Coordinates of C-alpha atoms in Angstrom, one line a residue:
M1 CA 58.0 -18.6 -19.7
D2 CA 58.0 -21.0 -22.3
A3 CA 57.8 -25.0 -21.4
Q4 CA 61.1 -25.2 -20.6
G5 CA 61.7 -22.9 -18.6
R6 CA 58.8 -24.6 -16.0
G7 CA 62.0 -27.8 -16.4
R8 CA 60.2 -29.8 -18.5
A9 CA 62.0 -32.6 -21.6
E10 CA 61.5 -33.9 -23.8
E11 CA 62.0 -30.4 -25.7
I12 CA 59.0 -29.6 -26.8
D13 CA 57.8 -26.7 -28.5
P14 CA 54.6 -24.7 -26.9
A15 CA 53.6 -23.5 -29.9
D16 CA 53.2 -26.9 -30.4
Q17 CA 50.7 -28.0 -27.1
W18 CA 47.6 -26.0 -28.7
V19 CA 44.0 -28.1 -26.9
L20 CA 40.9 -26.6 -27.7
N21 CA 38.6 -24.9 -24.3
P22 CA 34.8 -26.2 -25.5
D23 CA 34.6 -23.2 -23.2
T24 CA 34.9 -20.7 -26.2
G25 CA 35.9 -22.9 -28.9
D26 CA 40.1 -21.3 -29.0
Y27 CA 42.3 -23.2 -28.7
E28 CA 44.5 -22.1 -26.0
L29 CA 48.3 -22.6 -25.2
R30 CA 49.0 -25.4 -22.2
L31 CA 52.6 -24.6 -21.2
N32 CA 52.0 -27.2 -18.2
N33 CA 50.9 -30.4 -17.9
S34 CA 49.6 -30.9 -14.7
G35 CA 46.1 -30.4 -15.7
G36 CA 43.8 -29.1 -13.0
D37 CA 44.8 -26.8 -10.5
S38 CA 47.5 -26.5 -12.3
A39 CA 46.2 -25.5 -15.7
R40 CA 44.1 -22.9 -13.3
A41 CA 47.1 -21.3 -12.0
S42 CA 48.2 -20.6 -15.3
G43 CA 45.7 -18.7 -16.3
V44 CA 43.9 -21.3 -18.5
S45 CA 41.1 -23.0 -17.7
A46 CA 40.6 -27.0 -18.7
P47 CA 38.9 -28.4 -20.8
R48 CA 35.8 -31.2 -19.6
G49 CA 36.8 -34.4 -18.4
S50 CA 40.3 -34.2 -18.3
G51 CA 41.5 -34.6 -15.2
R52 CA 44.6 -35.7 -13.4
R53 CA 45.0 -39.4 -14.5
G54 CA 43.9 -38.3 -18.4
A55 CA 46.2 -34.9 -18.2
G56 CA 49.3 -36.7 -18.0
R57 CA 49.5 -37.0 -21.6
E58 CA 48.1 -34.0 -22.7
G59 CA 51.5 -32.1 -23.9
D60 CA 51.6 -35.3 -26.8
G61 CA 48.1 -34.5 -26.7
A62 CA 48.1 -31.3 -28.0
R63 CA 50.3 -32.0 -30.2
R64 CA 48.2 -33.8 -32.2
G65 CA 45.6 -31.4 -32.0
T66 CA 47.0 -28.6 -33.2
P67 CA 45.8 -26.6 -36.6
G68 CA 48.6 -28.0 -38.4
E69 CA 48.5 -28.3 -42.5
G70 CA 45.8 -27.0 -44.1
G71 CA 44.2 -26.0 -40.9
R72 CA 42.0 -29.0 -40.0
R73 CA 42.7 -31.2 -36.5
S74 CA 43.6 -34.9 -36.1
R75 CA 41.1 -36.3 -34.2
E76 CA 43.6 -39.3 -33.5
V77 CA 43.8 -40.4 -29.9
P78 CA 47.8 -41.8 -28.2
R79 CA 47.1 -44.8 -27.2
Q80 CA 50.0 -43.7 -24.2
G81 CA 46.9 -42.2 -22.4
G82 CA 44.9 -45.6 -22.1
R83 CA 41.3 -44.9 -21.9
R84 CA 41.0 -42.3 -20.2
A85 CA 43.3 -40.4 -21.9
A86 CA 40.9 -41.0 -24.7
Q87 CA 37.2 -40.9 -23.7
G88 CA 38.0 -37.1 -21.9
T89 CA 39.6 -36.5 -25.7
R90 CA 36.6 -37.3 -27.1
G91 CA 34.8 -35.3 -24.3
Q92 CA 36.5 -32.3 -25.2
E93 CA 35.4 -33.0 -29.0
A94 CA 32.1 -34.0 -28.4
A95 CA 31.7 -31.1 -26.0
A96 CA 33.2 -28.7 -28.7
D97 CA 30.5 -30.2 -31.5
T98 CA 26.9 -30.7 -30.0
G99 CA 24.9 -29.3 -26.4
A100 CA 22.7 -26.9 -26.7
G101 CA 24.5 -23.6 -25.2
R102 CA 27.6 -24.5 -26.2
R103 CA 30.2 -23.2 -28.3
K104 CA 31.3 -25.4 -31.9
R105 CA 34.7 -25.7 -33.1
K106 CA 35.5 -23.6 -35.3
A107 CA 36.1 -23.5 -39.5
P108 CA 39.3 -23.7 -41.4
K109 CA 38.8 -20.8 -42.2
A110 CA 38.0 -18.8 -39.2
R111 CA 40.8 -20.1 -38.0
R112 CA 43.7 -18.5 -40.0
K113 CA 41.8 -15.1 -39.8
K114 CA 42.8 -15.9 -35.9
A115 CA 46.3 -16.9 -38.0
L116 CA 46.6 -13.4 -40.0
L117 CA 46.2 -11.3 -36.5
W118 CA 49.9 -12.7 -35.2
T119 CA 51.4 -11.4 -38.5
G120 CA 49.9 -8.3 -39.6
G121 CA 51.8 -6.4 -42.2
V122 CA 55.9 -6.5 -42.5
M123 CA 58.0 -4.0 -43.5
A124 CA 61.9 -3.3 -43.2
F125 CA 63.3 -6.4 -41.5
L126 CA 60.1 -6.6 -39.1
L127 CA 56.7 -5.7 -38.5
V128 CA 55.5 -8.0 -37.0
A129 CA 52.2 -8.0 -34.3
V130 CA 51.2 -10.8 -32.5
S131 CA 47.8 -12.0 -30.6
A132 CA 46.9 -11.6 -26.7
G133 CA 45.4 -14.2 -27.3
G134 CA 46.1 -15.3 -23.1
Y135 CA 47.0 -13.6 -20.6
W136 CA 50.7 -16.0 -20.8
L137 CA 51.3 -14.5 -23.7
Y138 CA 51.0 -11.3 -23.4
Q139 CA 52.7 -10.9 -20.3
H140 CA 55.5 -13.3 -22.3
F141 CA 55.9 -10.6 -25.6
N142 CA 55.2 -8.2 -23.4
G143 CA 58.2 -8.8 -22.1
N144 CA 60.4 -8.9 -24.7
L145 CA 59.1 -5.5 -26.3
S146 CA 61.6 -2.5 -25.6
S147 CA 60.5 1.1 -25.7
V148 CA 62.2 5.0 -25.8
D149 CA 61.0 7.3 -24.5
I150 CA 60.1 9.6 -27.5
G151 CA 58.2 12.7 -25.5
D152 CA 55.2 14.5 -27.5
R153 CA 55.9 14.2 -31.1
G154 CA 53.9 11.1 -33.1
N155 CA 50.6 10.2 -32.5
K156 CA 49.1 8.5 -29.8
D157 CA 46.8 7.3 -30.0
V158 CA 48.2 4.2 -31.9
V159 CA 46.0 4.6 -35.5
T160 CA 45.2 7.7 -37.0
A161 CA 41.5 8.0 -37.2
N162 CA 40.9 7.9 -41.2
A163 CA 44.0 9.3 -41.7
P164 CA 47.4 8.0 -43.1
L165 CA 49.5 6.5 -41.0
N166 CA 52.9 7.0 -40.8
I167 CA 55.9 5.0 -39.1
L168 CA 59.1 5.0 -39.5
V169 CA 61.6 1.7 -39.4
I170 CA 65.0 2.0 -38.1
G171 CA 68.0 -0.7 -39.1
T172 CA 70.5 0.1 -36.4
D173 CA 74.5 -0.4 -37.2
K174 CA 74.9 -0.8 -33.5
R175 CA 77.0 -4.8 -33.4
T176 CA 74.4 -6.5 -30.6
G177 CA 74.8 -10.1 -30.6
E178 CA 76.6 -12.9 -31.9
G179 CA 79.7 -13.2 -34.6
N180 CA 77.8 -9.1 -35.0
E181 CA 81.3 -8.0 -34.9
G182 CA 82.2 -7.7 -38.1
Y183 CA 79.5 -5.7 -39.1
G184 CA 79.3 -2.2 -38.8
D185 CA 81.9 0.4 -37.2
K186 CA 83.5 -1.0 -34.7
G187 CA 82.1 1.2 -30.5
S188 CA 79.8 3.0 -32.7
A189 CA 76.2 3.8 -30.3
G190 CA 73.8 2.7 -33.8
H191 CA 73.5 4.7 -36.6
A192 CA 70.3 4.8 -38.6
D193 CA 71.7 3.1 -40.9
T194 CA 68.9 1.3 -42.7
N195 CA 65.9 4.1 -42.6
I196 CA 61.7 3.3 -44.6
L197 CA 58.8 5.1 -43.9
F198 CA 55.8 3.7 -44.9
H199 CA 53.5 5.3 -45.5
V200 CA 50.3 3.8 -45.4
S201 CA 47.3 5.9 -47.5
K202 CA 44.3 6.7 -45.0
D203 CA 41.9 4.2 -47.0
R204 CA 44.5 1.6 -45.8
T205 CA 44.4 0.2 -50.1
N206 CA 47.8 1.0 -51.0
A207 CA 51.4 1.8 -48.9
T208 CA 54.8 3.4 -50.2
A209 CA 57.8 2.3 -48.4
V210 CA 60.6 5.2 -48.9
S211 CA 64.3 4.0 -48.1
I212 CA 66.1 7.5 -46.8
P213 CA 69.9 6.3 -47.7
R214 CA 72.4 6.9 -45.2
D215 CA 74.1 8.8 -46.6
L216 CA 72.4 11.7 -47.5
M217 CA 73.6 14.9 -47.2
T218 CA 71.0 16.8 -44.8
N219 CA 70.1 18.7 -42.4
I220 CA 69.5 17.3 -38.7
P221 CA 66.8 20.0 -36.8
D222 CA 67.7 20.8 -32.7
C223 CA 65.9 17.3 -30.7
R224 CA 65.2 17.0 -27.0
T225 CA 65.4 14.3 -26.4
K226 CA 65.2 12.7 -22.6
Q227 CA 66.7 11.8 -19.7
P228 CA 67.5 8.7 -17.4
D229 CA 66.4 10.5 -15.0
G230 CA 63.3 12.3 -16.6
S231 CA 64.4 15.6 -17.5
E232 CA 65.0 16.7 -21.7
T233 CA 67.9 17.9 -22.7
T234 CA 67.7 19.6 -26.0
I235 CA 70.8 18.2 -28.8
P236 CA 71.2 20.9 -30.9
G237 CA 71.3 21.3 -35.0
T238 CA 74.1 20.6 -37.3
Q239 CA 74.0 21.0 -40.8
N240 CA 74.6 19.0 -43.9
V241 CA 75.3 16.2 -42.2
R242 CA 74.7 12.8 -43.1
F243 CA 71.5 11.1 -43.1
N244 CA 72.4 8.2 -40.4
T245 CA 74.4 10.4 -37.3
S246 CA 70.1 11.8 -36.2
L247 CA 70.5 8.8 -33.9
G248 CA 73.6 7.3 -31.8
Q249 CA 75.5 10.0 -32.2
D250 CA 75.5 12.9 -29.1
G251 CA 73.2 11.6 -27.5
R252 CA 70.6 11.8 -30.9
D253 CA 67.8 9.5 -30.2
P254 CA 65.2 7.9 -32.4
G255 CA 62.9 10.6 -31.5
C256 CA 65.8 12.6 -33.4
T257 CA 65.5 11.2 -36.0
M258 CA 61.6 11.1 -36.8
D259 CA 61.9 14.5 -36.3
T260 CA 65.1 15.0 -39.0
V261 CA 62.4 13.3 -41.3
K262 CA 59.5 15.3 -40.5
Q263 CA 61.7 18.2 -41.7
L264 CA 63.4 16.3 -45.1
T265 CA 60.2 15.3 -45.9
G266 CA 57.1 17.6 -45.4
L267 CA 55.2 14.5 -43.3
S268 CA 54.9 14.0 -40.1
V269 CA 56.4 10.6 -38.4
D270 CA 53.2 8.5 -36.6
H271 CA 55.7 6.1 -34.7
F272 CA 58.8 4.7 -35.0
M273 CA 60.7 0.7 -35.3
M274 CA 64.0 0.1 -34.3
V275 CA 66.1 -3.4 -35.0
D276 CA 69.8 -4.1 -35.1
F277 CA 71.6 -6.4 -37.1
N278 CA 70.7 -9.9 -35.1
A279 CA 67.1 -9.3 -36.2
V280 CA 67.4 -9.4 -39.9
K281 CA 69.2 -13.0 -38.5
T282 CA 66.8 -14.4 -36.0
L283 CA 62.9 -12.8 -38.2
S284 CA 64.8 -14.9 -41.2
T285 CA 65.9 -18.2 -39.5
A286 CA 61.8 -18.7 -37.2
V287 CA 60.7 -17.5 -40.8
G288 CA 62.2 -20.7 -42.2
G289 CA 63.9 -18.9 -44.6
V290 CA 64.0 -15.9 -47.0
D291 CA 63.2 -16.3 -51.2
I292 CA 65.8 -13.6 -53.1
C293 CA 66.9 -14.0 -56.8
L294 CA 70.7 -12.7 -57.5
A295 CA 71.1 -12.2 -61.0
H296 CA 74.8 -12.8 -60.5
A297 CA 77.1 -15.1 -58.5
V298 CA 78.6 -13.1 -55.7
K299 CA 81.7 -13.7 -53.5
D300 CA 82.6 -10.6 -50.9
D301 CA 84.7 -10.5 -48.5
K302 CA 83.3 -8.2 -46.8
S303 CA 80.5 -9.4 -46.3
H304 CA 81.2 -13.1 -46.6
L305 CA 78.2 -13.4 -48.7
D306 CA 79.1 -16.7 -50.9
L307 CA 76.2 -17.6 -53.4
P308 CA 75.5 -18.8 -57.1
A309 CA 73.4 -16.4 -59.2
G310 CA 69.7 -17.1 -59.6
P311 CA 67.4 -18.0 -56.7
N312 CA 68.2 -17.7 -53.4
T313 CA 66.9 -18.6 -49.7
V314 CA 69.1 -17.1 -47.2
Q315 CA 68.1 -17.0 -43.4
G316 CA 70.6 -16.2 -40.3
E317 CA 73.8 -14.9 -40.8
D318 CA 73.0 -15.5 -44.8
A319 CA 69.9 -13.3 -44.4
L320 CA 72.3 -10.1 -42.6
A321 CA 75.5 -10.5 -44.9
F322 CA 72.4 -10.4 -48.1
V323 CA 71.5 -7.1 -45.8
R324 CA 74.4 -5.8 -45.3
T325 CA 77.0 -6.4 -49.4
R326 CA 77.8 -3.6 -51.0
H327 CA 80.8 -4.3 -52.0
A328 CA 78.7 -7.0 -54.1
Y329 CA 76.4 -4.9 -56.9
T330 CA 78.0 -3.0 -60.0
N331 CA 78.6 -0.4 -58.8
G332 CA 79.3 -1.4 -54.9
S333 CA 76.7 2.2 -53.6
D334 CA 74.9 2.2 -50.8
L335 CA 71.7 3.1 -53.6
D336 CA 72.6 -1.0 -54.6
R337 CA 72.3 -2.4 -51.2
I338 CA 69.0 -0.6 -50.6
K339 CA 67.8 -1.6 -54.1
G340 CA 68.7 -5.7 -52.4
Q341 CA 67.4 -4.4 -48.8
Q342 CA 63.8 -3.6 -50.3
Q343 CA 64.0 -7.3 -51.9
F344 CA 64.5 -8.9 -49.6
I345 CA 62.0 -7.4 -47.4
G346 CA 59.4 -7.1 -49.4
S347 CA 60.0 -11.7 -49.3
M348 CA 59.4 -11.8 -46.2
I349 CA 56.5 -10.4 -45.7
K350 CA 54.7 -13.0 -48.7
E351 CA 56.0 -15.1 -46.6
M352 CA 55.3 -14.4 -43.3
K353 CA 51.6 -13.9 -45.2
S354 CA 51.2 -17.5 -46.6
N355 CA 50.2 -20.0 -45.9
D356 CA 53.1 -22.4 -44.6
T357 CA 53.5 -19.6 -41.9
L358 CA 49.7 -18.8 -41.2
T359 CA 49.0 -23.0 -40.3
S360 CA 52.0 -23.2 -38.7
P361 CA 51.2 -22.2 -34.2
K362 CA 54.1 -23.2 -34.7
K363 CA 56.5 -20.8 -36.7
L364 CA 53.9 -17.9 -35.9
Y365 CA 54.9 -18.5 -31.4
K366 CA 58.4 -18.4 -33.1
L367 CA 58.4 -15.5 -35.5
A368 CA 56.0 -13.2 -32.6
D369 CA 58.7 -14.2 -30.2
A370 CA 61.8 -13.0 -32.3
A371 CA 59.9 -10.5 -33.2
T372 CA 59.4 -8.6 -30.4
K373 CA 62.4 -9.8 -28.4
A374 CA 64.5 -7.7 -31.9
L375 CA 61.6 -4.2 -31.7
T376 CA 62.3 -1.4 -29.9
V377 CA 59.1 0.8 -30.4
D378 CA 58.6 4.3 -29.1
S379 CA 56.7 4.2 -26.3
A380 CA 53.1 4.8 -27.6
I381 CA 52.9 1.5 -28.4
N382 CA 55.5 0.1 -26.4
S383 CA 52.6 -3.3 -25.3
V384 CA 51.1 -6.1 -27.3
P385 CA 48.2 -4.9 -27.4
K386 CA 49.0 -1.4 -29.1
L387 CA 51.3 -3.3 -31.4
T388 CA 48.0 -5.6 -33.0
T389 CA 46.1 -3.0 -33.2
L390 CA 48.4 -1.8 -35.7
A391 CA 49.0 -4.9 -37.2
K392 CA 45.1 -5.2 -38.0
E393 CA 45.3 -1.9 -40.3
L394 CA 48.7 -3.4 -42.2
T395 CA 46.7 -6.1 -43.0
K396 CA 43.6 -4.2 -45.4
I397 CA 47.3 -4.1 -47.9
D398 CA 47.5 -6.3 -50.9
T399 CA 51.1 -7.8 -51.5
K400 CA 50.6 -6.0 -54.6
N401 CA 49.7 -2.2 -53.7
I402 CA 53.2 -1.7 -51.4
T403 CA 55.6 -0.3 -52.9
F404 CA 59.8 0.2 -52.4
V405 CA 61.1 3.0 -53.8
T406 CA 64.4 5.1 -52.2
L407 CA 63.9 8.5 -52.6
P408 CA 65.3 10.5 -55.6
V409 CA 68.9 11.2 -55.4
I410 CA 72.1 13.0 -57.1
D411 CA 75.6 12.7 -56.4
N412 CA 77.0 15.1 -54.3
P413 CA 77.9 18.4 -56.4
A414 CA 80.3 19.8 -53.3
E415 CA 82.7 16.6 -53.7
P416 CA 84.2 16.1 -56.8
T417 CA 84.6 12.2 -56.1
P418 CA 80.7 11.8 -54.2
I419 CA 81.2 9.5 -52.0
T420 CA 77.5 11.2 -50.6
V421 CA 74.4 12.0 -52.8
V422 CA 72.1 14.9 -52.0
V423 CA 68.2 15.2 -52.4
D424 CA 66.5 15.4 -56.6
P425 CA 65.5 18.8 -56.9
V426 CA 63.1 17.2 -59.4
K427 CA 61.9 14.3 -59.0
A428 CA 62.1 14.8 -54.8
P429 CA 59.6 17.4 -53.9
Q430 CA 57.2 15.0 -56.8
L431 CA 57.6 12.2 -54.6
L432 CA 56.2 13.5 -52.0
S433 CA 54.2 16.2 -52.5
M434 CA 52.6 13.1 -53.9
M435 CA 52.9 11.2 -50.5
Q436 CA 51.6 14.2 -48.3
E437 CA 48.5 14.6 -51.0
D438 CA 48.6 10.7 -50.3
T439 CA 48.3 9.2 -53.7
S440 CA 49.2 5.6 -54.3
L441 CA 52.1 4.7 -56.3
T442 CA 50.6 1.5 -57.2
E443 CA 46.8 1.6 -59.8
V444 CA 44.3 1.5 -57.1
A445 CA 41.6 1.7 -59.1
A446 CA 39.1 2.5 -55.6
Q447 CA 41.8 5.3 -54.9
K448 CA 41.8 7.2 -58.6
K449 CA 38.1 6.6 -58.3
A450 CA 37.6 8.9 -54.4
A451 CA 40.6 11.4 -55.5
K452 CA 39.0 12.0 -58.7
S453 CA 35.5 12.2 -57.4
K454 CA 37.0 14.2 -54.3
Q455 CA 38.4 17.3 -56.9
D456 CA 35.0 16.9 -58.9
A457 CA 33.7 17.7 -55.7
L458 CA 35.8 20.8 -55.3
L459 CA 35.2 22.6 -57.9
K460 CA 31.6 20.8 -59.0
G461 CA 28.9 24.1 -58.5
T462 CA 29.1 28.2 -60.0
K463 CA 32.4 29.8 -60.3
A464 CA 32.9 33.7 -58.9
A465 CA 34.2 36.2 -61.3
A466 CA 38.1 36.5 -61.8
A467 CA 37.5 40.8 -61.0
D468 CA 34.5 39.3 -58.1
V469 CA 37.4 37.4 -56.1
R470 CA 38.8 39.0 -53.3
V471 CA 41.8 37.4 -51.1
D472 CA 45.1 37.6 -48.9
V473 CA 48.6 36.0 -49.2
Y474 CA 49.9 35.1 -47.0
N475 CA 54.2 33.8 -47.3
G476 CA 54.6 30.1 -45.5
G477 CA 56.8 28.0 -48.1
G478 CA 60.3 28.5 -48.5
I479 CA 61.0 31.1 -52.2
A480 CA 61.6 34.2 -50.6
G481 CA 58.8 37.5 -52.2
A482 CA 56.4 34.3 -53.4
A483 CA 53.3 36.1 -51.0
Q484 CA 54.2 38.9 -53.2
Q485 CA 54.8 37.0 -57.4
T486 CA 51.5 35.8 -56.5
V487 CA 49.6 38.6 -56.2
T488 CA 51.7 40.3 -59.6
W489 CA 50.8 36.6 -61.6
L490 CA 46.3 37.0 -60.4
Q491 CA 46.7 40.9 -61.5
N492 CA 48.5 40.4 -64.4
D493 CA 47.3 37.1 -66.0
K494 CA 43.9 35.9 -64.2
G495 CA 42.5 39.5 -63.5
V496 CA 42.4 38.7 -59.5
L497 CA 42.6 42.3 -58.5
K498 CA 41.7 42.6 -55.0
S499 CA 44.8 40.2 -54.0
T500 CA 46.6 41.3 -51.2
N501 CA 50.6 41.2 -50.3
K502 CA 50.3 40.1 -46.5
A503 CA 53.8 39.5 -46.9
N504 CA 55.0 36.6 -43.8
A505 CA 53.2 34.6 -41.9
P506 CA 53.4 34.0 -38.5
A507 CA 54.3 30.1 -39.2
K508 CA 56.0 27.5 -42.4
A509 CA 53.6 25.9 -43.9
A510 CA 53.8 22.2 -45.1
K511 CA 51.2 22.6 -46.8
T512 CA 49.1 25.4 -49.2
T513 CA 45.9 26.3 -47.8
L514 CA 42.5 28.8 -48.2
E515 CA 40.8 29.5 -45.8
Y516 CA 37.1 30.5 -46.8
A517 CA 34.1 31.8 -45.4
P518 CA 31.0 29.6 -46.5
N519 CA 29.5 32.6 -49.0
Q520 CA 32.7 33.2 -50.5
A521 CA 32.2 29.3 -51.5
D522 CA 31.8 30.5 -55.7
Q523 CA 35.3 32.3 -54.7
A524 CA 37.1 29.6 -53.2
R525 CA 36.3 27.3 -56.2
A526 CA 37.9 29.9 -59.0
L527 CA 40.6 30.5 -56.7
A528 CA 41.7 26.5 -56.5
E529 CA 40.3 26.7 -60.7
M530 CA 43.9 28.7 -61.2
M531 CA 45.9 27.9 -59.1
G532 CA 45.8 24.3 -59.8
L533 CA 44.4 24.2 -55.1
P534 CA 43.8 20.2 -54.0
A535 CA 41.0 19.1 -52.2
S536 CA 43.3 18.8 -49.1
A537 CA 44.1 22.9 -49.2
M538 CA 40.6 24.3 -48.7
K539 CA 39.9 25.1 -45.2
P540 CA 36.7 25.7 -45.5
G541 CA 35.5 28.4 -42.0
T542 CA 31.7 28.6 -40.4
K543 CA 31.5 31.8 -40.3
D544 CA 30.3 34.7 -43.4
A545 CA 32.0 36.3 -43.7
V546 CA 31.2 40.0 -43.3
G547 CA 32.3 43.1 -45.5
L548 CA 35.4 43.4 -47.7
Q549 CA 36.7 40.7 -45.4
A550 CA 38.9 37.9 -47.5
M551 CA 40.1 34.5 -48.3
V552 CA 43.4 33.6 -47.1
L553 CA 45.6 31.7 -49.5
T554 CA 49.1 30.6 -47.4
L555 CA 51.5 29.2 -49.4
G556 CA 53.7 26.4 -48.3
A557 CA 56.7 24.5 -48.5
D558 CA 54.6 22.8 -51.0
F559 CA 53.9 25.4 -53.7
K560 CA 56.2 26.1 -56.1
G561 CA 56.1 29.1 -58.4
A562 CA 53.1 31.4 -59.1
G563 CA 51.4 29.4 -62.3
T564 CA 52.6 26.6 -61.2
P565 CA 49.8 24.2 -60.2
I566 CA 49.7 22.8 -56.3
T567 CA 48.0 19.6 -57.6
G568 CA 51.0 16.9 -56.7
P569 CA 51.6 14.7 -59.2
T570 CA 49.1 11.7 -60.2
K571 CA 52.3 9.6 -61.6
I572 CA 56.4 10.1 -61.7
D573 CA 59.1 8.0 -64.0
I574 CA 61.1 7.2 -61.2
P575 CA 63.1 3.3 -60.1
K576 CA 60.4 1.0 -58.6
S577 CA 58.9 -2.6 -56.9
S578 CA 56.8 -4.0 -55.5
A579 CA 56.7 -6.3 -52.3
D580 CA 55.2 -9.5 -54.5
K581 CA 57.3 -9.7 -57.9
Q582 CA 61.3 -10.2 -57.1
V583 CA 63.0 -9.2 -59.0
C584 CA 67.2 -10.6 -59.4
A585 CA 69.7 -8.2 -57.7
K586 CA 72.5 -7.3 -60.6

């Protein structure tokens, strides 16, 4: 409960009431002004020297003690507090600064590092985490969160250790919140209107944010959903429909959208975060406005966006109008709107990581409050500590290494006047292959060096002669006859005569793999070089092969044809933007 909720006057914001606790050396938020017993009842220790008479002015004194611009703490003592109040304040400072066994007040740098834990990373309309620094904050922010039980999908460990991390951010067009009646579809349960798959690299040096168009024609798989009574039901899949119907239609929940993304991209989704229209308004206001740029003046009667050309700062209604408008752009399409949304997201990330935000407890409190109220998440991350853990991973990424792209698409050839789109058969697989191989879209030197050393290590060592390579080939991909095609190519073009077609694999495989025994390593290196297999495809066993036992090559969905290297591309020629650079929307 905040200060006003406790009946306090003067409209004091809780974020202004930070005081130094000499027992811990930390700033803590005082939610009442009674001191002593009341402070202990709220779960916050009263500072030494702050008796009842001195504590009566604590609300004012705390505002002066808040870490402000530049992270400094004012040493002023309010006159109204009298001598006892002044002595109490000085006593707090002395306790923090001197005395054996007592902790020193934190340096500005340390306080700024703590503030970073509050904001975390941000993508789409939101990715904000808050510190569980006190029980009162934990209860308040934790109570704001909403969640959906998606069963056994995703990653229950919150953050996948030593592995890439994929988070699906969904913006729905549900008309929640005052003044949002004019947006989206009337009566809609909420489509998957804005969708961004946020792929964080294994080494946390970079991230790729892929927008999936709502009007993309795709197949939605069968989907298991949890009912209010705890039972499960399966919603039948549908073929060749808009992507946005993966949510809200026929009872589909965010887990169904996760399933659709996995089928579409070949990437497993660890978690989802969902927001609605109101989140854009509240978050952009809490952060103090988001900078955007327009190549030309815009006056859109449908979204009610009315802005001049050039740089603008938008919040509230204007922010929502900006991310919703498409008629303001040259082509008036949803793909143009996605570009505007990506610009908005990148700018919000910069604002949330700026010093103006990080050094303002008041702004951080408002931001965290708005963020947690806006969020609906999967049950695995439905708490402030878990979101904070996730945010710590995301704060490791420099904004210049966060790349925004749109899944490559082309006009739907089945429509005389195309309104919808389909996946680009050439460029989309290239992009998805790079993501599956955890290849950065930005020039991250550390990752490029690691990838090269991994591939060099794969091919380092002796290689068996082609005639000595023994391999069984299974087809786990989507190309009919791929196993026989590969065997024919290996035998006729590469001289691998001991290759055998084993037909279909027991199950479909997203990626090609080569399983081999330790005493077959020389054969594995030879086959990897012939086929252009990436290091991630190599699956060494622990027991030596016996007799005529062959290696097992399983062709996955990433197999494009015999003779075509499976190693994903290192670069791709598609439009992309960086979170640290602003391009004016056209």
